[in-house]
């Protein structure tokens, strides 16, 4: 019987429930227990694959091709465990399955209700995740906040599940905000109200993780304990950390790991030495390294969450501190881009879809190629690099991707034949695919092995009809599918570092094991001094976040 930990949130969203859940995974794994994490998302979409990044942030891809919530990226990075399609459940998936069963007659003509049919489907999916990953502990995060009408079926399901598996095998953790008003007073009433709402749904939390900007004093913890009927030792102070990677250490030092181990009969001794070394390295001052990230969702950095974290990991591997210069590929003028590019040591073009901002991304590849600045293109970034070379070296006017211009005379990027006419949503080349590397290339040097596997999310590919001409211009295919039919990595001969890949390497980067392409991109960027010596101060709003301007900077 696996152990279950259910994590809910109250008062407001975005208080760090996902990071807390991921950190719990690291704390439990440090005790020698195997762990898997899953996310229950109350929204009615089947998955976030067709949602705007401004609505949901990035879409995280698993090995088996699931388009999932970005929190799964945190889960994988903190626990270093690969998750699966079963690790993200949405209301849309649950209702779609139940309705399909009803149409087939599986319920023998019975009336379909939220209880038991919807809640049973949710419980079945939780059990499926535990079976697939064969873990000792399954941590289940319930998205949203207590009281949301969309999440009530999920809360009811986890209430029922604890009754079925036994109290000794399940634990409820509630993450809640403790705001600080003028005069420095921490207010517990929002937490009390949130717990009261949770109780009204039949769940009494065993642990309360109290989020605040500063450590919560013992007298405030005692007050929460009294009014919420939770052990004082189970009221965990979770102040805002200087790094998200410090959160597992804070939780462990607060005694939460020992409390969970005792309640669920898990090993008591933890080993977080490697994690302590990681956090110490993060806190050690390192030379800043400005990296331009050219995209169209830069007003919401969560749209590039895994890319940002992969840069942090690569910075740690190279003992530098990447500072991201956010450049809006759609609205920034070439003059604005030139000004920023002269102050950076590397240029990165991340993934994306659609025609907006593509000319700005193509120009970023052009600038990096012409000025010898290290360049890393991810998925759509590869397409932009290919278009640049086709237009500006091969002299093919209007060369483009048919995703951008269906009528281009030179479709250097084109739709895969089996993708023509398919509907949107879950129909791209998704998940883990093999790639064979060419010896003597930067790609081979990065990985150090001939065959790799990387995660994909795209429909369009390099058009094989143009591969020979691109190679004659110096843009070679250094990694391809084992049958050689699909270009996976391209790189420019004679350039310090100009590499682009069809996949998303950021999804496999870990804080203690930087991804090879990001690691080598940052290593190359260290060797390239910017043309301008002046480093402009970051443009930030009063709230300290990157401004929604054409060009803005933000330190990681």
XYZ file of C-alpha atoms in Angstrom, residues 47-266:
220
model
C -4.880 19.667 -21.110
C -2.996 22.975 -21.425
C -1.781 22.119 -24.943
C -4.146 24.547 -26.686
C -4.138 27.194 -23.948
C -2.356 30.521 -24.387
C 0.890 30.757 -22.395
C -0.530 34.000 -20.993
C -3.323 31.900 -19.463
C -1.273 29.012 -18.178
C 2.455 29.602 -18.547
C 4.563 26.999 -20.295
C 3.349 23.559 -21.317
C 5.601 20.906 -19.797
C 6.107 17.704 -21.818
C 6.677 14.274 -20.259
C 8.555 11.325 -21.749
C 5.312 9.722 -22.904
C 4.161 12.881 -24.670
C 1.675 14.377 -22.230
C 1.125 18.143 -22.431
C 0.956 19.094 -18.768
C 0.995 21.832 -16.159
C 4.276 23.673 -15.595
C 4.330 22.472 -11.970
C 5.322 19.029 -13.278
C 8.574 20.651 -14.377
C 9.236 21.680 -10.780
C 8.328 18.180 -9.593
C 10.842 16.595 -11.979
C 13.620 19.100 -11.290
C 13.330 18.753 -7.505
C 12.947 14.978 -7.320
C 14.950 14.035 -10.444
C 12.185 11.566 -11.286
C 10.533 11.449 -14.718
C 6.761 11.687 -14.570
C 4.116 10.505 -17.019
C 0.750 11.206 -18.590
C -0.877 9.860 -15.434
C 0.786 12.607 -13.384
C -1.554 15.392 -14.549
C -5.329 14.995 -14.310
C -7.818 17.657 -15.397
C -11.566 18.031 -15.023
C -11.789 17.876 -18.814
C -10.107 14.460 -18.880
C -12.283 13.108 -16.081
C -15.590 14.229 -17.527
C -14.613 13.148 -21.062
C -13.870 9.631 -19.792
C -17.033 9.358 -17.725
C -19.236 10.600 -20.578
C -17.554 8.166 -23.003
C -18.251 5.308 -20.592
C -21.882 6.392 -20.301
C -22.260 6.486 -24.090
C -20.868 2.943 -24.309
C -23.363 1.740 -21.717
C -20.717 0.913 -19.120
C -22.968 2.191 -16.329
C -25.868 -0.065 -17.400
C -28.266 2.809 -17.871
C -27.731 4.278 -14.418
C -27.943 7.973 -13.599
C -24.482 9.570 -13.831
C -23.600 11.778 -10.851
C -20.593 13.638 -9.476
C -20.670 11.190 -6.553
C -19.808 8.397 -7.156
C -18.973 8.433 -10.881
C -16.777 11.540 -11.174
C -15.073 11.010 -7.814
C -14.467 7.331 -8.608
C -12.787 8.298 -11.884
C -10.538 10.744 -10.039
C -9.591 8.102 -7.456
C -8.908 5.581 -10.220
C -6.505 8.023 -11.858
C -4.688 8.663 -8.589
C -4.281 4.916 -8.104
C -3.124 4.551 -11.715
C -0.333 7.065 -11.124
C 0.790 5.172 -8.020
C 0.832 1.866 -9.932
C 2.687 3.273 -12.934
C 5.487 4.803 -10.880
C 5.559 2.059 -8.208
C 6.534 4.619 -5.606
C 6.433 4.355 -1.834
C 4.845 7.788 -1.539
C 2.476 9.561 -3.927
C 2.139 13.319 -3.440
C -1.040 14.745 -4.949
C -1.365 18.507 -5.428
C -4.896 19.835 -5.887
C -4.803 22.922 -8.105
C -6.618 26.144 -7.300
C -7.798 27.210 -3.860
C -10.287 25.718 -1.422
C -13.747 27.035 -2.173
C -13.350 27.065 -5.962
C -16.435 25.432 -7.439
C -14.298 23.687 -10.090
C -12.227 21.877 -7.486
C -14.962 20.461 -5.250
C -15.062 17.041 -6.926
C -11.290 16.665 -6.466
C -11.504 17.608 -2.787
C -14.323 15.105 -2.287
C -12.270 12.424 -4.055
C -9.242 12.861 -1.792
C -11.562 12.860 1.242
C -12.940 9.497 0.169
C -9.523 8.096 -0.697
C -8.122 8.598 2.790
C -11.075 6.675 4.211
C -10.385 3.838 1.772
C -6.609 3.556 2.261
C -6.651 4.176 6.022
C -5.606 7.175 8.093
C -2.159 5.667 8.651
C -1.531 5.808 4.890
C -2.630 9.351 4.044
C -1.828 12.884 5.139
C -3.442 16.246 4.331
C -1.220 19.324 3.974
C -2.759 22.759 3.533
C -0.654 25.652 2.164
C -2.031 29.028 3.139
C -1.014 32.684 3.156
C -0.373 34.609 6.364
C -0.417 38.251 5.211
C 1.406 41.027 6.985
C -0.415 44.332 7.383
C 0.896 47.758 8.310
C 2.793 47.766 11.547
C 4.274 44.335 10.885
C 1.334 42.331 12.246
C 0.859 38.849 10.773
C -2.839 38.071 10.343
C -4.050 34.495 10.877
C -7.741 35.058 10.148
C -7.427 34.233 6.401
C -5.815 30.905 7.356
C -8.567 30.192 9.864
C -11.247 30.914 7.270
C -9.478 28.731 4.689
C -9.258 25.798 7.102
C -12.910 26.305 8.057
C -13.825 26.028 4.373
C -11.710 22.868 4.054
C -13.414 21.357 7.112
C -16.829 22.124 5.627
C -15.832 19.823 2.762
C -14.952 17.030 5.191
C -11.170 17.408 5.452
C -9.225 18.308 8.579
C -5.635 19.230 7.621
C -2.840 17.416 9.422
C -0.213 20.006 8.496
C -0.468 23.724 7.721
C 2.359 25.306 5.729
C 2.055 29.001 6.528
C 3.469 31.232 3.800
C 4.718 34.697 4.677
C 7.446 37.080 3.630
C 9.286 36.478 6.909
C 9.562 33.656 9.463
C 6.394 33.200 11.485
C 6.941 33.635 15.245
C 6.073 30.839 17.634
C 3.151 32.745 19.162
C 1.534 33.089 15.731
C 2.111 29.374 15.014
C 0.503 28.553 18.366
C -2.503 30.702 17.476
C -2.912 28.888 14.134
C -2.554 25.569 15.957
C -5.280 26.486 18.459
C -7.836 27.828 15.992
C -7.213 25.229 13.268
C -6.805 22.177 15.549
C -3.383 21.228 14.197
C -0.327 20.213 16.265
C 1.990 23.157 16.873
C 4.885 21.172 15.399
C 2.739 20.668 12.270
C 2.302 24.421 11.705
C 5.252 25.024 9.409
C 6.703 28.480 8.897
C 7.535 28.937 5.215
C 9.061 32.388 4.638
C 9.873 33.673 1.177
C 13.198 32.099 0.187
C 16.124 33.664 -1.665
C 15.980 30.702 -4.086
C 13.241 28.165 -4.802
C 15.895 25.467 -4.362
C 16.281 26.476 -0.707
C 12.696 25.464 0.103
C 13.437 21.739 0.738
C 16.067 22.756 3.285
C 13.668 25.169 4.988
C 10.984 22.482 5.213
C 13.456 19.925 6.557
C 14.863 22.343 9.148
C 11.317 23.212 10.232
C 10.799 19.569 11.184
C 8.246 18.773 8.494
C 10.258 15.864 7.092
C 10.551 14.214 10.499
C 6.846 14.811 11.222
C 5.742 13.209 7.932
C 8.139 10.292 8.442
C 6.674 9.617 11.868
C 3.034 9.941 10.773
C 3.434 7.732 7.679
C 6.007 5.327 9.117
C 8.773 6.316 6.688
